Coordinates of C-alpha atoms in Angstrom, one line a residue:
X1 CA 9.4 -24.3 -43.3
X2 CA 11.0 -27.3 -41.5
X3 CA 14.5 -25.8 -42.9
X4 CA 14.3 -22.5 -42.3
X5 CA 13.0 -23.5 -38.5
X6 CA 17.0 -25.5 -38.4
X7 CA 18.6 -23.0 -39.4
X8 CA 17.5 -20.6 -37.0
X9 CA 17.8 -23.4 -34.3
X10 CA 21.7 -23.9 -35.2
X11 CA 22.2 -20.0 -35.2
X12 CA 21.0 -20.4 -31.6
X13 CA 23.0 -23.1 -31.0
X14 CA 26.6 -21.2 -32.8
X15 CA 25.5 -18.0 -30.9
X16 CA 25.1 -19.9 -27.6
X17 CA 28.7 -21.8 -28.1
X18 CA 30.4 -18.4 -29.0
X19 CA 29.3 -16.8 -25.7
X20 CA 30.4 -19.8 -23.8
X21 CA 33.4 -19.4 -25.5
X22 CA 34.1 -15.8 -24.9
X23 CA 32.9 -16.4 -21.2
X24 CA 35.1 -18.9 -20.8
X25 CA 38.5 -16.9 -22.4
X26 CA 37.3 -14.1 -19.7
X27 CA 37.1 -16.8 -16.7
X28 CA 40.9 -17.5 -17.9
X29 CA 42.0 -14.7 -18.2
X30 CA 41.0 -12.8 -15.3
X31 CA 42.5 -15.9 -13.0
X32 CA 45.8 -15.2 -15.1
X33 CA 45.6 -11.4 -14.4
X34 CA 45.2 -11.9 -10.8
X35 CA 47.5 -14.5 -9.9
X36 CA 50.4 -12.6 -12.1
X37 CA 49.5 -9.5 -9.8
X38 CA 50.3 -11.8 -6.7
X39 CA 54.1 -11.6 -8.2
X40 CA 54.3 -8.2 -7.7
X41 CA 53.7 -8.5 -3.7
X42 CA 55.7 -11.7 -3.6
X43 CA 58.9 -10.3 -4.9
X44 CA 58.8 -7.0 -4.0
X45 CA 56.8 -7.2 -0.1
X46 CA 59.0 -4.4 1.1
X47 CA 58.7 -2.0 -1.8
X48 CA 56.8 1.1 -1.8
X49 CA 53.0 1.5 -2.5
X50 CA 53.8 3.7 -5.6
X51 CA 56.6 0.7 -6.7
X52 CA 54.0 -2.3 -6.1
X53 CA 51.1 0.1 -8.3
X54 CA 53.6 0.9 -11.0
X55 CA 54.7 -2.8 -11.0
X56 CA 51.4 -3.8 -11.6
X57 CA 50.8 -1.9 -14.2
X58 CA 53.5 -2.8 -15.8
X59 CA 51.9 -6.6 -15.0
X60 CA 48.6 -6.1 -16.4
X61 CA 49.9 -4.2 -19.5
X62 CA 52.3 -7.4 -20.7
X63 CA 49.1 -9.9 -19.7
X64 CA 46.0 -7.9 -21.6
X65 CA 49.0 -7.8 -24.5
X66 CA 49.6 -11.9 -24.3
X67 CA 46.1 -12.4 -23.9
X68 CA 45.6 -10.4 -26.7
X69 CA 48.0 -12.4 -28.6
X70 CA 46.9 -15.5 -27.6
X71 CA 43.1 -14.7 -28.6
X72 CA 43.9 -14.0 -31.9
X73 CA 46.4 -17.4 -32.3
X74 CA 42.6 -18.8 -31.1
X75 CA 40.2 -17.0 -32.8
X76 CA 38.1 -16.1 -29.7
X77 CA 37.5 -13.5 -28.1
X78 CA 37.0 -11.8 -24.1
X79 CA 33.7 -10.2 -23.3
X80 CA 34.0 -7.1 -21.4
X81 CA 31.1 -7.6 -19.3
X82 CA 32.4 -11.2 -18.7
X83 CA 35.5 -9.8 -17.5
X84 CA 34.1 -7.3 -15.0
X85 CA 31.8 -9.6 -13.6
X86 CA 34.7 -12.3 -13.2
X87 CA 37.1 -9.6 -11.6
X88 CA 34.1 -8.8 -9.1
X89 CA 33.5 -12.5 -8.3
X90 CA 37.4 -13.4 -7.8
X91 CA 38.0 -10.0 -5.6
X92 CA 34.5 -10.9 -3.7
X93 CA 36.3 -14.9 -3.1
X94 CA 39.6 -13.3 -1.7
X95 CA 37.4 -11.6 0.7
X96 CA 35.3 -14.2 2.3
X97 CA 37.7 -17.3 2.1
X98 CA 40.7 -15.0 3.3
X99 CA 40.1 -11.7 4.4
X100 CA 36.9 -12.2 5.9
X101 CA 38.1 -13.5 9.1
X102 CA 40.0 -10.1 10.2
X103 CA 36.9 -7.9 9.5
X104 CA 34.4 -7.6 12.1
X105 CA 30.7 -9.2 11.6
X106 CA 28.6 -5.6 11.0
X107 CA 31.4 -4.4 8.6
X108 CA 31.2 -7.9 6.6
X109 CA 27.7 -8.2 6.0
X110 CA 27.9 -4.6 4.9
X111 CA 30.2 -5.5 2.1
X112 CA 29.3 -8.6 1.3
X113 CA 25.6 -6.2 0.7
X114 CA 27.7 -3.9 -1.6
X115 CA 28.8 -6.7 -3.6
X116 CA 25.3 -8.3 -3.7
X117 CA 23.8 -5.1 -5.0
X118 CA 26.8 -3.9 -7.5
X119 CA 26.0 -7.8 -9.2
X120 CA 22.5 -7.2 -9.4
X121 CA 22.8 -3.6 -11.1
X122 CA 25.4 -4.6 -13.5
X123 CA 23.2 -7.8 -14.7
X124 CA 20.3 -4.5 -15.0
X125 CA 22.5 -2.0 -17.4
X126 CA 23.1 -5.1 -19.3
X127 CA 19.4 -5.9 -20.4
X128 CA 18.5 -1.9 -20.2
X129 CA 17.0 -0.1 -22.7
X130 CA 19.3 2.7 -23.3
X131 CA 16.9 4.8 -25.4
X132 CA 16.0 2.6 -28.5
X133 CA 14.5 4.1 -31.3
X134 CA 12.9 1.3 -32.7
X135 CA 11.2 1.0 -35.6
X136 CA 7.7 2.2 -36.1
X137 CA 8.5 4.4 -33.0
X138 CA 7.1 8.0 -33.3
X139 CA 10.7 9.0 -32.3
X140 CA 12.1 6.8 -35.3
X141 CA 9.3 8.5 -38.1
X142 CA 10.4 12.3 -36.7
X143 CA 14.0 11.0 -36.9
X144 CA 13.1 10.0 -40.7
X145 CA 11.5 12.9 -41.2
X146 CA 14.2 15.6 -40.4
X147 CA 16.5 13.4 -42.1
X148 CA 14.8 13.2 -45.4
X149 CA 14.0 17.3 -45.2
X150 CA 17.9 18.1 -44.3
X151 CA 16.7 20.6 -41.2
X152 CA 16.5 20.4 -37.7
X153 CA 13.1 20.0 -35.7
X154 CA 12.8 23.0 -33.6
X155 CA 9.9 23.0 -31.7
X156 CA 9.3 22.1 -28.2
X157 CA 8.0 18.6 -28.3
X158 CA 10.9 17.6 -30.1
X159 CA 13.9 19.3 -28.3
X160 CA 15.1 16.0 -27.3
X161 CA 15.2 14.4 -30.7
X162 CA 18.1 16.3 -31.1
X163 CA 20.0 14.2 -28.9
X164 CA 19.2 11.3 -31.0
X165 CA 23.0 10.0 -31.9
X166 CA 23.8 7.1 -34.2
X167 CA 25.6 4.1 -32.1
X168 CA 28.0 2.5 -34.5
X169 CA 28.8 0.2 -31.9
X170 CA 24.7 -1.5 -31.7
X171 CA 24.1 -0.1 -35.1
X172 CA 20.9 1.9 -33.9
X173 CA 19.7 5.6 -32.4
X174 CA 19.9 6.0 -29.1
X175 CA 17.6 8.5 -27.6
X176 CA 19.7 10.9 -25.5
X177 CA 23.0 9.2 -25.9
X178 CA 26.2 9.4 -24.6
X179 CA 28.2 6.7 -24.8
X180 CA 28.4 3.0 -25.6
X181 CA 30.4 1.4 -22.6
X182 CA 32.1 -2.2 -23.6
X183 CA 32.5 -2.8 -20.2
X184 CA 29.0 -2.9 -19.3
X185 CA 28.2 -4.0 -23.2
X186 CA 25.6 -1.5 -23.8
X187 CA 25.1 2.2 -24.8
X188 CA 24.6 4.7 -22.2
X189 CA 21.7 6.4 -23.2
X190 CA 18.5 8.7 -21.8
X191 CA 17.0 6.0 -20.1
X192 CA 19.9 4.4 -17.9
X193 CA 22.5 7.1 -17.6
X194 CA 21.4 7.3 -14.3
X195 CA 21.7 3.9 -13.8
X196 CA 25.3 4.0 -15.5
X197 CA 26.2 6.5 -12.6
X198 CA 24.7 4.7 -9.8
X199 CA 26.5 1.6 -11.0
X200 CA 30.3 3.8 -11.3
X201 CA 29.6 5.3 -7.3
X202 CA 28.7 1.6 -6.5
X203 CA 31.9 0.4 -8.0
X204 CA 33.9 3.4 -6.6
X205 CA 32.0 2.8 -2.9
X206 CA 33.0 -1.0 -3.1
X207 CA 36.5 -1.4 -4.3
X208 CA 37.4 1.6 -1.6
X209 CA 35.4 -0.6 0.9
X210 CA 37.8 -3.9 -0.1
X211 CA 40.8 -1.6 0.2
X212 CA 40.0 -0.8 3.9
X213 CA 39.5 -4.0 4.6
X214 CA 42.3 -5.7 3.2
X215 CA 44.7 -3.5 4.3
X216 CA 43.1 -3.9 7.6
X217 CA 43.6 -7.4 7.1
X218 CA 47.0 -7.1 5.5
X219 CA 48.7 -5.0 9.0
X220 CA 46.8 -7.4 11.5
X221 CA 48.8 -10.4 9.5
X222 CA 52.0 -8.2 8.9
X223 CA 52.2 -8.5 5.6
X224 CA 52.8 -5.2 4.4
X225 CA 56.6 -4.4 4.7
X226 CA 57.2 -8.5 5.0
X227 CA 60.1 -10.2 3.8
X228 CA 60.1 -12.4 0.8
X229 CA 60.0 -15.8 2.5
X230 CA 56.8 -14.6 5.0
X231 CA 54.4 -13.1 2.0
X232 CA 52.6 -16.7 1.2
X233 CA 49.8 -17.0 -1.7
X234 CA 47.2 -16.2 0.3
X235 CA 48.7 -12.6 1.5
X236 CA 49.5 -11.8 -2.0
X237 CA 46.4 -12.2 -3.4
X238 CA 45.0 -10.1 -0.4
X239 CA 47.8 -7.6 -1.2
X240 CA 47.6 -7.8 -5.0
X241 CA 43.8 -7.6 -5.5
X242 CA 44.1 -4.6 -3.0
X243 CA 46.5 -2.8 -5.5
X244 CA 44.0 -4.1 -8.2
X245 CA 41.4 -2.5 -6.1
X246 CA 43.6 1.0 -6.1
X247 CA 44.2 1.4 -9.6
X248 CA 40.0 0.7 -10.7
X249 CA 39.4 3.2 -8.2
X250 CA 41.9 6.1 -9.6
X251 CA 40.7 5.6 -13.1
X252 CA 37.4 5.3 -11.9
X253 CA 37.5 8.3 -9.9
X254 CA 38.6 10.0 -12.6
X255 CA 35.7 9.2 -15.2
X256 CA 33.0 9.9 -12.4
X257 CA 34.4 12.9 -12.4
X258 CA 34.4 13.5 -16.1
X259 CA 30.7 12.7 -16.2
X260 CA 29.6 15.1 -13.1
X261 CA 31.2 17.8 -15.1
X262 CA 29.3 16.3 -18.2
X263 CA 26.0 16.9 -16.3
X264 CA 26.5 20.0 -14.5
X265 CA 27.1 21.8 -17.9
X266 CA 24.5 19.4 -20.1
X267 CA 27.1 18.2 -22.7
X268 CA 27.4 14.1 -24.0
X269 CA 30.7 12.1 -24.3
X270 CA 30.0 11.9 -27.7
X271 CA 29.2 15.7 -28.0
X272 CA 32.6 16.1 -26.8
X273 CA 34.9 13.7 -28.3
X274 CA 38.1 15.2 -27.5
X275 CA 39.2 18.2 -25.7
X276 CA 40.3 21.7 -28.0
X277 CA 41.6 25.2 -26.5
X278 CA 39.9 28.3 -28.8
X279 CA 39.2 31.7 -27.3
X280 CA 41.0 30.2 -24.2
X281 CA 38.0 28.2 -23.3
X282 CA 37.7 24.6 -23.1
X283 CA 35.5 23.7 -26.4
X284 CA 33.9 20.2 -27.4
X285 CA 35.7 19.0 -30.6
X286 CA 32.8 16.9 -32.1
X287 CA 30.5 20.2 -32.0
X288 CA 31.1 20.7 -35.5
X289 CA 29.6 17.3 -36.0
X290 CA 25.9 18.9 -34.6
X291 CA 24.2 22.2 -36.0
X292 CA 22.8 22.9 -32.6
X293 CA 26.3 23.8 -31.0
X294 CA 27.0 26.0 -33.6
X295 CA 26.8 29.4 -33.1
X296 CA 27.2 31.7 -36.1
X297 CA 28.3 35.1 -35.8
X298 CA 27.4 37.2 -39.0
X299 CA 30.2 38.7 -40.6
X300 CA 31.8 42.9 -39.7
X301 CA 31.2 45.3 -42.1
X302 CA 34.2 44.8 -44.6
X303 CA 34.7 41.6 -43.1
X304 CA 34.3 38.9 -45.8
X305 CA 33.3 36.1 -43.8
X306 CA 31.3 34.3 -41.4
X307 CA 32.7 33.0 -37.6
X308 CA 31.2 30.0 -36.4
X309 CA 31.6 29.5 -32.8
X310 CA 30.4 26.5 -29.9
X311 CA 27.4 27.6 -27.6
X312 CA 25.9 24.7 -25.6
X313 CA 21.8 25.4 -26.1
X314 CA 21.3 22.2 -23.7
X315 CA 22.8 24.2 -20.7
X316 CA 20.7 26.0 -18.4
X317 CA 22.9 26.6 -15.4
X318 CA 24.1 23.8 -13.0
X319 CA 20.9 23.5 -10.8
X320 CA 18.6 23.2 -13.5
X321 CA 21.1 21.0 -15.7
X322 CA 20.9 18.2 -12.8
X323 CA 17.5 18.8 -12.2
X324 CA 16.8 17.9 -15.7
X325 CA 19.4 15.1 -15.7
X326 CA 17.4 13.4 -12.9
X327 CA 14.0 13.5 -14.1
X328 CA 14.7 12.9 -17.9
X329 CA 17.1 9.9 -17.6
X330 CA 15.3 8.7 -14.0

């Protein structure tokens, strides 16, 4: 008993030492992605706004691809929620120790209130419950159920076991899943997809607030459109983490996007996969993957086989698709 007790206490004790690790290996290298971004406005203080962004790209592409390399040459790895946190943290810094001073109060406490709440919702997606099926679970004997008899479950209280998708990411079902998101290190499920969005329009809301600020910040010091010898370290990390700032909020912009689409017509991430063209129409690849979306269209006569086309069952219009959307995943 006394054995089996140490070994669990030293499983503790390795798993506890490899997420200080991994913690640690994020701290570093988000300090080296953001001070290798200051290069950027430090050489080039009189280039363009497209030139700076496409320089540090460029930047962050050869650092993720040395860190990468060094990682391995160590043997441990980033955590993704490490480095989003430490990214938020180091941006939120820049702001109060240097940019702070150029905003006025009301607008400051306002941010510094964005920041505060963005923290506290990504520490909340972390511990969520997605949508578990656990074991024991009525949802898990149904699941075992229609998996042992081959067929789908049809009737109405168990139209949203259908949506019950495999995470081969957290090796479990999630009920109503969508996605599992590394950066938040959980799946995106039923129960915090709404959550998930909250969080992205927080992130969106924020890093567009720091933009207006810095660049607020950035002409009251004259800093954009300086010379070499007058951008110091403290304007380029006001200028860098403002470029940083720019390219979240394009990417960003563009998954929010994705996902409104997602919910005004019904259909999961993983239901699509990857984008087809058939009949002209935009089609989710990974239908085929789920009877539901199949729609079979019986054969002509003297036609010797069967068409099987997509047909979303899950969409009811765009109204009633957010409507559901906010009461089954709120």
């Amino acid at each position: 008993m006394q054995q089996i007790q140490d070994q669990r206490k030293k499983k503790v004790l390795v798993s506890c030492f490899k997420q200080i690790g991994r913690c640690t290996v994020s701290c570093i290298l988000v300090l080296l992605t953001q001070f290798a971004l200051t290069l950027v406005p430090h050489f080039f203080p009189a280039s363009s706004l497209l030139v700076q962004l496409t320089l540090s790209v460029v930047v962050l592409v050869f650092v993720l691809g040395l860190g990468r390399w060094c990682r391995r040459i160590v043997g441990v790895y980033a955590s993704a929620p490490a480095l989003v946190f430490f990214n938020l943290i180091f941006i939120w810094a820049v702001y109060i120790f240097i940019v702070r001073q150029a905003i006025p109060y009301f607008i400051s406490i306002v941010f510094n209130i964005e920041v505060t709440l963005l923290i506290l919702g990504v520490c909340s997606i972390l511990s969520s419950d997605p949508g578990l099926v656990t074991h024991g679970s009525s949802d898990a004997n149904k699941l075992i159920e229609t998996k042992a008899f081959g067929v789908e479950a049809h009737n109405e209280g168990s139209a949203l076991l259908k949506r019950v998708r495999y995470c081969k990411s957290c090796k479990a079902y999630i009920k109503g899943f969508d996605h599992h998101c590394p950066a938040f290190g959980n799946c995106i499920g039923q129960n915090n997809y709404v959550l998930f969005m909250i969080l992205l329009a927080g992130f969106l809301t924020t890093e567009a607030s720091y933009i207006v600020c810095s660049s607020q910040f950035s002409r009251g010091s004259q800093i954009l459109g300086g010379t070499w010898f007058e951008t110091d370290l403290a304007g380029s990390l006001v200028v860098s983490t403002m470029l940083f700032s720019l390219l979240q909020v394009i990417w960003q912009g563009v998954f929010f996007t994705w996902h409104l689409y997602c919910i005004c017509f019904n259909i999961r991430t993983d239901e699509w996969e990857r984008i087809g063209i058939e009949y002209s129409a935009l089609y989710p690849i990974n239908w085929k993957k789920y009877p539901e979306f199949q729609f079979v269209i019986q054969s002509q006569p003297g036609e010797s086989f069967t068409r099987v086309m997509f047909k979303n069952p899950y969409d009811n219009g765009y109204l009633q698709n957010v409507k559901e959307f906010l009461s089954v995943n709120g």
